[in-house]
Every structure is written in C-alpha cells, then in structure tokens.
Tab-separated table of C-alpha atoms and ligand atoms in Angstrom:
chain	number	residue	atom	x	y	z
G	18	MET	CA	-42.474	153.742	216.188
G	19	ASP	CA	-42.554	150.107	216.066
G	20	ARG	CA	-40.415	149.837	218.652
G	21	LEU	CA	-41.902	151.913	220.699
G	22	ILE	CA	-45.532	150.862	219.817
G	23	ASP	CA	-44.309	146.895	220.734
G	24	HIS	CA	-43.507	147.753	224.020
G	25	GLY	CA	-46.612	149.805	224.713
G	26	TYR	CA	-46.431	153.565	224.242
G	27	GLU	CA	-47.975	155.175	221.674
G	28	ALA	CA	-46.410	156.846	219.398
G	29	TYR	CA	-47.253	159.568	216.247
G	30	VAL	CA	-44.921	161.111	213.373
G	31	VAL	CA	-46.367	165.686	214.807
G	32	GLY	CA	-45.354	169.270	213.038
G	33	GLY	CA	-43.939	169.966	210.145
G	34	ALA	CA	-43.077	166.343	208.789
G	35	VAL	CA	-46.723	165.849	208.961
G	36	ARG	CA	-47.099	169.076	207.100
G	37	ASP	CA	-44.893	169.060	204.524
G	38	PHE	CA	-45.835	165.332	204.372
G	39	LEU	CA	-48.971	166.484	203.468
G	40	LEU	CA	-48.475	169.339	201.096
G	41	GLY	CA	-46.375	167.319	199.085
G	42	ARG	CA	-43.686	169.238	200.199
G	43	PRO	CA	-39.504	167.454	201.279
G	44	VAL	CA	-39.938	167.026	204.503
G	45	HIS	CA	-36.793	168.195	206.530
G	46	ASP	CA	-36.763	166.565	209.924
G	47	ILE	CA	-38.674	163.553	211.608
G	48	ASP	CA	-40.602	164.864	215.500
G	49	ILE	CA	-41.910	161.896	216.834
G	50	ALA	CA	-44.395	162.306	220.298
G	51	THR	CA	-44.618	159.770	222.097
G	52	ALA	CA	-45.815	158.685	225.624
G	53	ALA	CA	-43.330	156.735	226.319
G	54	HIS	CA	-40.831	158.930	229.196
G	55	PRO	CA	-37.332	159.958	227.975
G	56	GLY	CA	-35.039	157.546	230.399
G	57	ARG	CA	-37.445	154.854	228.504
G	58	VAL	CA	-36.617	156.015	224.907
G	59	ILE	CA	-33.168	156.440	225.692
G	60	SER	CA	-32.882	152.300	226.361
G	61	LEU	CA	-35.061	151.131	223.445
G	62	PHE	CA	-32.924	152.563	221.329
G	63	ARG	CA	-28.846	151.768	220.283
G	64	ARG	CA	-27.684	155.143	219.126
G	65	THR	CA	-29.491	157.874	221.198
G	66	ILE	CA	-28.740	161.973	222.373
G	67	PRO	CA	-29.903	162.937	224.927
G	68	THR	CA	-31.036	167.201	223.356
G	69	GLY	CA	-33.494	167.573	225.951
G	70	VAL	CA	-34.418	165.310	228.191
G	71	LYS	CA	-35.571	167.575	230.989
G	72	HIS	CA	-38.080	168.846	227.933
G	73	GLY	CA	-38.610	165.384	227.157
G	74	THR	CA	-36.913	165.521	223.782
G	75	VAL	CA	-34.069	162.404	223.168
G	76	THR	CA	-32.483	162.393	219.376
G	77	VAL	CA	-32.725	158.790	217.880
G	78	ILE	CA	-30.311	157.655	215.516
G	79	ALA	CA	-31.058	155.284	212.735
G	80	HIS	CA	-31.779	154.096	209.955
G	81	GLY	CA	-28.677	156.565	208.581
G	82	GLN	CA	-30.936	159.269	209.905
G	83	THR	CA	-32.255	161.237	213.055
G	84	TYR	CA	-35.366	161.526	215.642
G	85	GLU	CA	-36.588	163.920	217.446
G	86	VAL	CA	-38.623	161.772	219.818
G	87	THR	CA	-39.971	163.774	222.102
G	88	THR	CA	-42.714	162.423	225.457
G	89	PHE	CA	-45.929	163.937	225.010
G	90	ARG	CA	-46.576	167.545	227.260
G	91	SER	CA	-48.008	169.934	227.684
G	92	GLU	CA	-46.918	173.431	228.495
G	93	SER	CA	-48.491	176.554	231.200
G	94	GLY	CA	-46.957	179.460	232.622
G	95	TYR	CA	-44.869	181.459	230.040
G	96	SER	CA	-43.727	184.673	232.392
G	97	ASP	CA	-40.220	185.288	230.043
G	98	PHE	CA	-42.780	185.287	226.622
G	99	ARG	CA	-40.207	182.381	225.937
G	100	HIS	CA	-40.047	179.741	227.807
G	101	PRO	CA	-43.094	177.979	228.992
G	102	ASN	CA	-42.894	177.515	232.774
G	103	HIS	CA	-43.400	174.354	233.894
G	104	VAL	CA	-43.165	171.424	230.645
G	105	ARG	CA	-45.552	168.102	232.010
G	106	PHE	CA	-44.971	164.793	230.379
G	107	GLU	CA	-48.925	164.059	229.518
G	108	SER	CA	-49.800	160.464	228.379
G	109	SER	CA	-52.055	161.200	225.312
G	110	LEU	CA	-51.729	162.818	222.532
G	111	ASP	CA	-54.391	165.514	223.078
G	112	LYS	CA	-52.873	167.502	225.182
G	113	ASP	CA	-49.665	167.477	223.043
G	114	LEU	CA	-51.373	168.794	220.155
G	115	MET	CA	-53.107	171.798	221.794
G	116	ARG	CA	-50.094	173.077	223.227
G	117	ARG	CA	-48.862	173.716	219.004
G	118	ASP	CA	-48.773	177.078	217.152
G	119	PHE	CA	-51.092	176.564	213.811
G	120	THR	CA	-53.665	174.180	212.398
G	121	ILE	CA	-51.323	172.826	210.545
G	122	ASN	CA	-48.340	171.851	212.461
G	123	ALA	CA	-50.685	170.692	214.409
G	124	LEU	CA	-51.493	167.261	212.383
G	125	ALA	CA	-50.835	163.895	213.730
G	126	MET	CA	-49.643	160.721	211.664
G	127	ASP	CA	-50.401	157.012	213.037
G	128	ARG	CA	-48.245	153.922	212.314
G	129	SER	CA	-50.899	153.062	209.740
G	130	GLY	CA	-50.556	156.417	207.787
G	131	ALA	CA	-54.306	157.712	209.768
G	132	ILE	CA	-54.187	161.529	210.283
G	133	ILE	CA	-55.308	162.976	213.977
G	134	ASP	CA	-56.720	165.955	213.761
G	135	LEU	CA	-58.715	167.189	215.847
G	136	PHE	CA	-58.102	171.132	215.113
G	137	GLY	CA	-59.082	171.168	211.445
G	138	GLY	CA	-55.737	171.037	210.555
G	139	ARG	CA	-57.059	169.797	206.953
G	140	LYS	CA	-59.742	171.998	205.785
G	141	ASP	CA	-56.910	174.840	206.784
G	142	MET	CA	-55.111	173.312	204.542
G	143	ALA	CA	-57.116	173.006	201.867
G	144	GLU	CA	-58.006	176.508	202.233
G	145	ARG	CA	-54.182	177.079	202.234
G	146	ARG	CA	-55.174	179.697	205.866
G	147	ILE	CA	-52.681	179.821	208.842
G	148	ARG	CA	-54.495	179.344	211.396
G	149	MET	CA	-53.733	179.102	215.348
G	150	VAL	CA	-54.840	176.655	217.172
G	151	GLY	CA	-56.821	177.923	220.201
G	152	ALA	CA	-57.265	181.880	221.075
G	153	PRO	CA	-54.586	184.084	218.636
G	154	GLU	CA	-54.676	186.331	221.476
G	155	GLU	CA	-53.840	183.720	224.164
G	156	ARG	CA	-51.242	182.143	222.658
G	157	ILE	CA	-49.074	185.160	221.180
G	158	HIS	CA	-49.536	186.510	224.817
G	159	GLU	CA	-47.099	182.839	225.678
G	160	ASP	CA	-45.267	183.097	222.753
G	161	PRO	CA	-45.654	186.262	220.499
G	162	LEU	CA	-42.487	184.330	218.580
G	163	ARG	CA	-45.411	182.313	216.427
G	164	ILE	CA	-46.221	185.769	215.824
G	165	MET	CA	-43.384	185.792	213.048
G	166	ARG	CA	-43.365	182.230	212.862
G	167	GLY	CA	-47.295	182.922	211.374
G	168	ILE	CA	-46.285	185.305	209.220
G	169	ARG	CA	-42.562	182.973	207.808
G	170	PHE	CA	-45.577	180.093	207.042
G	171	VAL	CA	-48.284	182.629	204.678
G	172	SER	CA	-43.971	183.072	202.902
G	173	GLU	CA	-43.063	180.217	203.177
G	174	LEU	CA	-46.547	178.315	201.649
G	175	GLU	CA	-48.030	180.919	200.721
G	176	PHE	CA	-50.663	180.549	202.655
G	177	THR	CA	-52.972	183.415	203.487
G	178	LEU	CA	-53.392	184.244	207.688
G	179	GLY	CA	-56.397	183.556	209.071
G	180	ASP	CA	-58.448	187.391	209.649
G	181	ARG	CA	-58.392	186.375	213.794
G	182	GLU	CA	-55.175	186.080	213.688
G	183	PHE	CA	-54.733	189.012	211.931
G	184	ALA	CA	-56.311	190.552	214.444
G	185	ALA	CA	-54.007	189.601	217.208
G	186	PHE	CA	-51.076	189.484	215.297
G	187	GLN	CA	-52.198	193.522	214.978
G	188	ALA	CA	-52.923	193.603	218.474
G	189	GLN	CA	-49.713	192.247	220.244
G	190	ALA	CA	-47.456	193.617	217.613
G	191	GLY	CA	-45.933	195.096	220.553
G	192	LEU	CA	-44.648	192.162	222.364
G	193	LEU	CA	-42.007	191.264	220.033
G	194	LYS	CA	-39.350	193.248	221.653
G	195	LYS	CA	-40.059	190.550	224.232
G	196	ILE	CA	-38.469	188.383	221.772
G	197	SER	CA	-34.111	187.745	221.761
G	198	VAL	CA	-33.000	189.353	218.370
G	199	GLU	CA	-31.331	185.878	217.386
G	200	ARG	CA	-34.764	184.154	216.744
G	201	LEU	CA	-36.121	187.002	214.649
G	202	ASP	CA	-33.584	186.812	212.683
G	203	GLN	CA	-33.851	183.178	211.627
G	204	GLU	CA	-37.628	184.041	211.388
G	205	MET	CA	-37.603	187.439	208.957
G	206	THR	CA	-34.384	185.303	207.112
G	207	ARG	CA	-36.932	182.624	206.391
G	208	LEU	CA	-39.518	184.888	205.595
G	209	LEU	CA	-37.373	186.436	203.237
G	210	ALA	CA	-36.518	183.562	201.407
G	211	GLY	CA	-40.031	182.433	201.133
G	212	PRO	CA	-41.950	182.460	197.661
G	213	ALA	CA	-44.827	184.805	198.880
G	214	ALA	CA	-42.182	187.333	200.498
G	215	ASN	CA	-43.566	189.686	199.634
G	216	ARG	CA	-47.265	189.268	201.150
G	217	ALA	CA	-45.685	188.345	204.568
G	218	ILE	CA	-43.341	191.562	203.935
G	219	GLY	CA	-46.649	192.995	203.706
G	220	LEU	CA	-48.882	191.341	206.711
G	221	LEU	CA	-45.288	192.759	208.433
G	222	PHE	CA	-46.275	195.954	207.525
G	223	ALA	CA	-50.131	195.978	207.755
G	224	THR	CA	-49.595	194.590	211.691
G	225	GLY	CA	-47.606	196.646	212.551
G	226	CYS	CA	-44.836	194.635	213.273
G	227	PHE	CA	-42.163	196.689	211.332
G	228	ARG	CA	-42.372	198.460	214.205
G	229	ALA	CA	-41.642	195.880	216.716
G	230	LEU	CA	-38.495	194.979	215.348
G	231	PRO	CA	-35.086	195.986	215.577
G	232	LEU	CA	-33.959	199.322	213.460
G	233	LEU	CA	-37.417	199.002	211.493
G	234	LYS	CA	-39.493	201.423	213.060
G	235	GLU	CA	-39.321	203.777	210.433
G	236	ALA	CA	-39.679	201.173	207.522
G	237	ASP	CA	-41.180	202.109	204.485
G	238	LEU	CA	-43.564	198.973	202.767
G	239	PRO	CA	-41.381	198.820	199.413
G	240	ASP	CA	-43.489	200.403	196.631
G	241	PRO	CA	-42.764	198.438	194.390
G	242	PRO	CA	-42.753	195.771	195.679
G	243	VAL	CA	-39.367	193.724	195.604
G	244	ALA	CA	-39.058	190.913	193.415
G	245	LEU	CA	-37.341	189.040	196.477
G	246	PRO	CA	-37.599	185.196	194.262
G	247	LEU	CA	-35.370	185.929	191.163
G	248	LEU	CA	-32.519	186.793	194.035
G	249	GLU	CA	-30.852	183.467	194.717
G	250	ASP	CA	-29.234	183.807	198.349
G	251	ASP	CA	-29.633	185.271	202.322
G	252	ALA	CA	-27.374	188.438	201.580
G	253	GLU	CA	-29.286	189.826	198.230
G	254	ARG	CA	-32.951	189.158	200.015
G	255	TRP	CA	-31.408	191.341	203.052
G	256	ALA	CA	-29.599	193.759	200.633
G	257	ALA	CA	-32.892	194.253	198.458
G	258	PHE	CA	-35.073	194.083	201.604
G	259	LEU	CA	-33.421	197.302	203.423
G	260	ASP	CA	-33.006	199.187	200.171
G	261	GLY	CA	-36.866	198.834	199.152
G	262	THR	CA	-37.973	199.680	203.213
G	263	GLY	CA	-35.269	202.525	202.960
G	264	VAL	CA	-32.787	201.638	205.784
G	265	GLY	CA	-29.373	203.458	205.424
G	266	ASP	CA	-27.214	202.844	207.945
G	267	VAL	CA	-27.032	198.922	207.233
G	268	ALA	CA	-23.618	198.718	209.626
G	269	ALA	CA	-25.878	199.330	212.301
G	270	PHE	CA	-28.729	197.594	211.196
G	271	ALA	CA	-25.907	194.568	211.139
G	272	ARG	CA	-24.870	195.110	214.821
G	273	ALA	CA	-28.971	195.709	216.026
G	274	TRP	CA	-29.221	192.015	213.964
G	275	LYS	CA	-26.291	190.605	215.640
G	276	TRP	CA	-25.566	189.371	211.464
G	277	SER	CA	-22.063	187.162	210.872
G	278	GLY	CA	-19.346	189.032	209.538
G	279	LYS	CA	-19.690	187.470	206.023
G	280	LEU	CA	-23.795	188.856	205.684
G	281	LYS	CA	-22.510	191.848	206.744
G	282	LYS	CA	-19.647	191.843	204.716
G	283	ARG	CA	-21.486	190.611	201.358
G	284	VAL	CA	-24.706	192.720	202.095
G	285	THR	CA	-22.997	196.107	202.263
G	286	ALA	CA	-20.711	195.517	199.356
G	287	ILE	CA	-24.233	194.409	197.681
G	288	LEU	CA	-25.055	197.886	198.701
G	289	ALA	CA	-22.201	200.159	197.693
G	290	PHE	CA	-21.793	198.426	194.040
G	291	GLY	CA	-25.331	199.178	193.811
G	292	LYS	CA	-24.773	202.578	193.886
G	293	ILE	CA	-22.264	202.699	191.492
G	294	ARG	CA	-23.614	200.154	188.754
G	295	ARG	CA	-26.851	202.367	189.339
G	296	ALA	CA	-24.689	205.408	187.726
G	297	GLY	CA	-23.049	203.181	185.074
G	298	SER	CA	-21.777	200.030	183.145
G	299	TRP	CA	-19.416	198.089	185.134
G	300	SER	CA	-15.610	199.168	184.631
G	301	ARG	CA	-12.527	197.033	184.964
G	302	MET	CA	-11.726	198.494	187.944
G	303	SER	CA	-15.263	198.378	189.537
G	304	VAL	CA	-15.419	194.822	188.818
G	305	TYR	CA	-12.175	193.896	189.801
G	306	GLN	CA	-13.015	195.344	193.481
G	307	ALA	CA	-16.323	194.062	193.477
G	308	GLY	CA	-15.828	190.050	192.481
G	309	PRO	CA	-17.599	187.950	190.027
G	310	GLN	CA	-19.859	186.734	192.967
G	311	CYS	CA	-20.722	190.364	194.252
G	312	ALA	CA	-20.979	191.986	190.323
G	313	ALA	CA	-23.687	188.893	189.928
G	314	SER	CA	-25.293	189.623	193.212
G	315	VAL	CA	-25.576	192.953	191.768
G	316	GLU	CA	-27.134	192.798	188.778
G	317	ARG	CA	-29.453	189.891	190.569
G	318	PHE	CA	-30.174	193.133	193.431
G	319	LEU	CA	-31.462	195.799	190.511
G	320	THR	CA	-32.914	193.750	188.856
G	321	ALA	CA	-35.020	192.516	191.944
G	322	GLY	CA	-35.555	196.100	193.127
G	323	GLY	CA	-36.397	196.989	189.594
G	324	THR	CA	-33.415	199.449	188.458
G	325	PHE	CA	-33.373	197.132	185.367
G	326	ARG	CA	-35.625	194.473	183.209
G	327	ARG	CA	-35.714	190.641	183.734
G	328	ASP	CA	-35.269	189.851	180.651
G	329	THR	CA	-31.613	191.849	180.031
G	330	LEU	CA	-30.486	189.656	183.148
G	331	GLU	CA	-28.782	187.067	181.514
G	332	ASN	CA	-27.697	188.689	179.290
G	333	ARG	CA	-25.957	191.586	182.024
G	334	LEU	CA	-24.775	188.874	184.321
G	335	LYS	CA	-22.881	187.175	181.232
G	336	ALA	CA	-21.369	190.894	180.557
G	337	ALA	CA	-20.495	190.765	183.857
G	338	GLY	CA	-18.573	187.415	184.233
G	339	SER	CA	-16.671	187.886	180.968
G	340	LEU	CA	-15.627	191.488	182.071
G	341	TRP	CA	-13.955	190.473	184.741
G	342	ALA	CA	-12.929	186.660	183.526
G	343	GLY	CA	-10.564	189.036	180.654
G	344	LEU	CA	-8.973	191.120	183.446
G	345	PRO	CA	-5.158	190.586	183.307
G	346	ILE	CA	-5.645	190.168	187.237
G	347	HIS	CA	-7.757	188.964	189.135
G	348	SER	CA	-6.126	189.742	192.999
G	349	ARG	CA	-2.700	191.474	194.383
G	350	SER	CA	-1.479	188.737	194.756
G	351	ASP	CA	-1.644	188.400	190.905
G	352	LEU	CA	1.151	191.261	189.937
G	353	ALA	CA	4.244	190.323	188.645
G	354	VAL	CA	5.772	192.102	191.471
G	355	THR	CA	5.639	192.222	194.895
G	356	GLY	CA	6.663	194.929	197.357
G	357	ARG	CA	9.608	193.622	198.265
G	358	ASP	CA	10.905	194.046	194.243
G	359	LEU	CA	9.849	197.705	194.031
G	360	ILE	CA	11.954	198.230	197.950
G	361	ARG	CA	15.158	196.858	196.067
G	362	TRP	CA	14.884	198.785	192.742
G	363	SER	CA	14.026	202.061	194.841
G	364	GLY	CA	16.230	201.656	197.802
G	365	ARG	CA	13.885	203.670	199.444
G	366	LYS	CA	12.812	201.756	203.189
G	367	PRO	CA	9.048	200.674	203.077
G	368	GLY	CA	6.828	203.659	204.260
G	369	PRO	CA	3.159	204.483	203.144
G	370	TRP	CA	4.692	205.256	199.584
G	371	LEU	CA	4.675	201.395	199.159
G	372	ALA	CA	1.205	200.126	199.838
G	373	GLU	CA	0.225	203.644	197.477
G	374	VAL	CA	2.265	202.311	194.275
G	375	ILE	CA	1.088	199.064	194.566
G	376	ARG	CA	-3.489	200.702	194.827
G	377	THR	CA	-1.359	203.015	191.717
G	378	LEU	CA	0.617	200.044	189.887
G	379	GLU	CA	-2.634	197.752	190.888
G	380	LYS	CA	-5.686	199.802	188.904
G	381	SER	CA	-2.747	200.499	186.259
G	382	VAL	CA	-2.702	196.488	185.651
G	383	VAL	CA	-6.590	196.535	185.811
G	384	GLU	CA	-7.144	199.099	183.791
G	385	GLY	CA	-5.050	198.073	180.955
G	386	ALA	CA	-2.287	200.337	181.076
G	387	VAL	CA	0.396	198.324	182.234
G	388	ARG	CA	0.970	194.812	181.593
G	389	ASN	CA	1.486	193.021	184.307
G	390	ARG	CA	5.741	191.628	183.226
G	391	THR	CA	8.327	192.400	185.529
G	392	GLU	CA	10.141	194.468	183.245
G	393	VAL	CA	7.327	196.483	181.909
G	394	ILE	CA	6.077	197.424	186.103
G	395	LYS	CA	9.965	197.975	186.961
G	396	THR	CA	10.099	201.560	184.057
G	397	TRP	CA	6.473	201.624	184.665
G	398	PHE	CA	8.185	202.176	188.975
G	399	MET	CA	10.832	203.963	187.636
G	400	GLU	CA	9.213	206.454	186.055
G	401	GLN	CA	6.440	206.924	188.937
G	402	PRO	CA	7.601	209.826	191.075
G	403	ALA	CA	7.905	207.714	194.433
G	404	ALA	CA	11.015	205.949	192.918
G	405	ARG	CA	13.094	208.749	193.484
G	406	GLU	CA	12.235	210.701	196.468
G	407	GLN	CA	14.990	211.348	198.406
G	408	LYS	CA	16.336	207.853	200.367
G	409	TYR	CA	16.964	207.285	204.018
W	3	ATP	P1	-40.316	174.044	209.717
W	3	ATP	O1	-38.545	173.038	210.306
W	3	ATP	O2	-40.286	174.162	208.790
W	3	ATP	O3	-39.257	175.636	210.596
W	3	ATP	P2	-41.897	173.457	211.919
W	3	ATP	O4	-43.214	173.464	211.964
W	3	ATP	O5	-41.400	171.566	212.086
W	3	ATP	O6	-41.267	173.638	210.718
W	3	ATP	P3	-39.737	173.861	214.164
W	3	ATP	O7	-39.522	174.758	214.917
W	3	ATP	O8	-39.631	172.522	213.512
W	3	ATP	O9	-41.822	174.003	213.199
W	3	ATP	O10	-41.447	172.725	215.167
W	3	ATP	C1	-41.649	171.974	215.228
W	3	ATP	C2	-43.449	171.488	215.131
W	3	ATP	O11	-43.561	171.874	217.193
W	3	ATP	C3	-44.250	172.507	214.777
W	3	ATP	O12	-45.092	171.846	213.472
W	3	ATP	C4	-44.876	173.051	215.980
W	3	ATP	O13	-45.858	171.943	216.053
W	3	ATP	C5	-44.027	173.070	217.228
W	3	ATP	N1	-43.539	174.292	217.231
W	3	ATP	C6	-42.860	174.678	217.152
W	3	ATP	N2	-42.985	176.245	216.820
W	3	ATP	C7	-43.756	176.358	218.488
W	3	ATP	C8	-44.017	177.598	219.085
W	3	ATP	N3	-43.085	178.533	218.492
W	3	ATP	N4	-45.114	177.625	219.251
W	3	ATP	C9	-45.824	176.563	219.094
W	3	ATP	N5	-45.968	175.706	219.326
W	3	ATP	C10	-44.257	175.030	218.060
W	4	MG	MG1	-39.515	171.072	212.183
C-alpha cells in the first residue's frame, strides 16, 4: 500500500480481510483495491503474477506472502448469472465497494487503519446481521451464488439473515439452478463446517433453496438437528447431512455434486459402517474392514445424529481404537502367506478358488481362529476342501 500510495495511487484493504480483522477472526488472504491499473501494479512490484489482468487482478508477492491487488472496478450486465458482461475500471473506491455482495464484505481500510463504511457494514457487524449492499432482489439476479454465500456466512459467522434478504432468497431460490455445481459444492462444504451450520440448513430449507439444489428436491430438514460441529472433516459432515436429510442414494449424489472419488468413498463407507454399527458393537471383522479412521468417523457420525450419547463418545472412540490395534493383522498384506504359497502347497492352478480361500483365511486370522504363522496357516489350508480339489 505504501508503494502504491507513494506513486500517487489510492489503495485500501478490502473485503474479507477487513471483515475478519474487525471480527477478531484469523485473516487468510489480503485483498487490496487500488486506483492503479494492472500494468502499473506489475511495473511497481518486483514479483507479481498476472492472475486475472483482464478483470484487474494482479497477485503481488512480498514479505513472504501474496496480496491480491485489484483495480477499482464496477460490474454490469450479468446475462449468464455468473460473469458480468462488462468490467469497468473505476477511479474511486465507492464504485468498487458498491459491487460487493454484503455490507460486512464492503468495508475498506486505509493505510492508517481507518475504516471506510459506506453501507452500514459496521452496524450490521455489531448486530450480527447479513445484509446485502443495495436491493437484494437485484443483487441476487446479478449473481445467484450470493444466496449460498449469504447463508454460508450465517453459518461461519453465527450471524442472522436480514428480513429483506430472507424474502429475496426465498423469492429467487430457483435461480440457484443456474449456478455450477462446483461452486455450490464449495459453499455447501463451508456451510456445513460452520458453527451455526444448523441455522444455515434451516435457512436453506425455509427459503426453499433445498429444492433448487441437485438431488435435494425432496430432502427433509433433519429433525432433530444433526450436531454438525461435533464432526471433524467434510466426509463426516456430508455423511451426517445426507443421513439427516434422508438422501438415500449416495452414489447418485456424489455424481450430481461432482465429488472427488476420495470423498465419495469416505462418505459411502461412513454411511455403510454406520448402519452396521447402529445394529451392534464393532466386531473384529467390521473394525478391520472399516479401518481406524473410518471407525472413529462412524462413532462421531452416530453421536452427531443422536444414535449415541455425546458423553460416551470418548470411550467408544477408545474402544474402537483398541479393538483395531489388537487385531493380529491390519491388512491382507500382513498375512504370513501369499497366494503363491497356497498355489505351491496345493499344486493347483490359480483361479477364483484362490481369492475365495484368501478371503476365508483373512477372516479366520482377523477373528483369531487361525494364528498368523506360516506353519499354522499351512496346516489349516491343507484341511480346506480347496487344497484337495482336483488338480489340473
Ligand atoms: P472468504 O475468503 O472467507 O471466503 P471473502 O469475503 O474474502 O470470504 P472471497 O470470495 O475471498 O470471499 O471474496 C473477496 C471479496 O470479494 C468479498 O469480501 C466480497 O467483497 C467480494 N465478493 C466475492 N464474491 C462475491 C460475489 N459473488 N458477489 C459480490 N461480491 C463478491
Ligand atoms: Mg477471501
């Protein structure tokens, strides 16, 4: 900011950094708005990245961190509900602040630390309220993602939604269908992780947004609410959300929301082992198959959903952890023999029988019926019908 200002260009910290600073929350990225055009910004700093020069954004690297420096700009014409048709560079901060979504995101801070607050952002902050800059209906029509952002901020900041905003979200919920699923997923994921996630889910339901989101058309409001803040990662939270809202087909949901294979796998496992665990304690085999991470996730998931009591969670986590730790093997590769040994001992050709025997062996070892020693397993194996089957 010193550099820009010393060269005659106004510069301010804007957006989330000012908001989070004033709220006493950790500040992740620092956005700077300036009158300088991108070319000028590039020439003024030694290390820059032309992140989005057409839209006015240059990343400046200094002090071992990055700053997004964006030329004052206004936006107009959002015919695709996403990208403004025109981005105009402006010479004053006012226009730049006007394009921002919520009053708490439209604060600026000058070099001396003074706050510029054109839309009552500080009052809304004090009253813990999410209010839009300008007329909500219009601002949502420009970019319907703002609905999701607004509700996500309710969750993250534990704020309430303004009445006019609520009415506008409700009236225009259908516009969410225009938004790419990647961006919806990003907002939903953050929304589920906020301390007021349940209030936010209530809002998604009350405003009718659920009905506009992929595969949530028929979803129910979780009742009683799921204790989401108890959960530790996105997979646990999504599993609890799907379970609570009664979405049964995880595979279809994962496809519709373009989840990564890893997320899909984890959510599916939590839900599947959740069912098993709901029916009874962990067995050696079920905890072996789930693995310690998934087993812990399942315990938290079932606690959040109200199946088990919170005050028993610590003990249940410990019990599942020690049951797993005490298993004779933790994966198939821990077996003292390989498929090759079984082929040699039986003299049989490899075939489907082999996988079958290994599965049985694995289970027997996990359950403690067969010791994981080569000789013990050999004796066991030679008594199996598979070992004596006709040789080819
Ligand atoms: P966080 O970084 O915690 O997600 P943020 O408010 O910094 O919160 P960014 O996406 O980093 O969110 O955006 C930076 C700023 O850009 C916002 O504070 C807001 O002023 C503006 N902004 C971001 N997205 C929009 C949008 N969809 N419509 C209007 N203004 C937006
Ligand atoms: Mg930000």
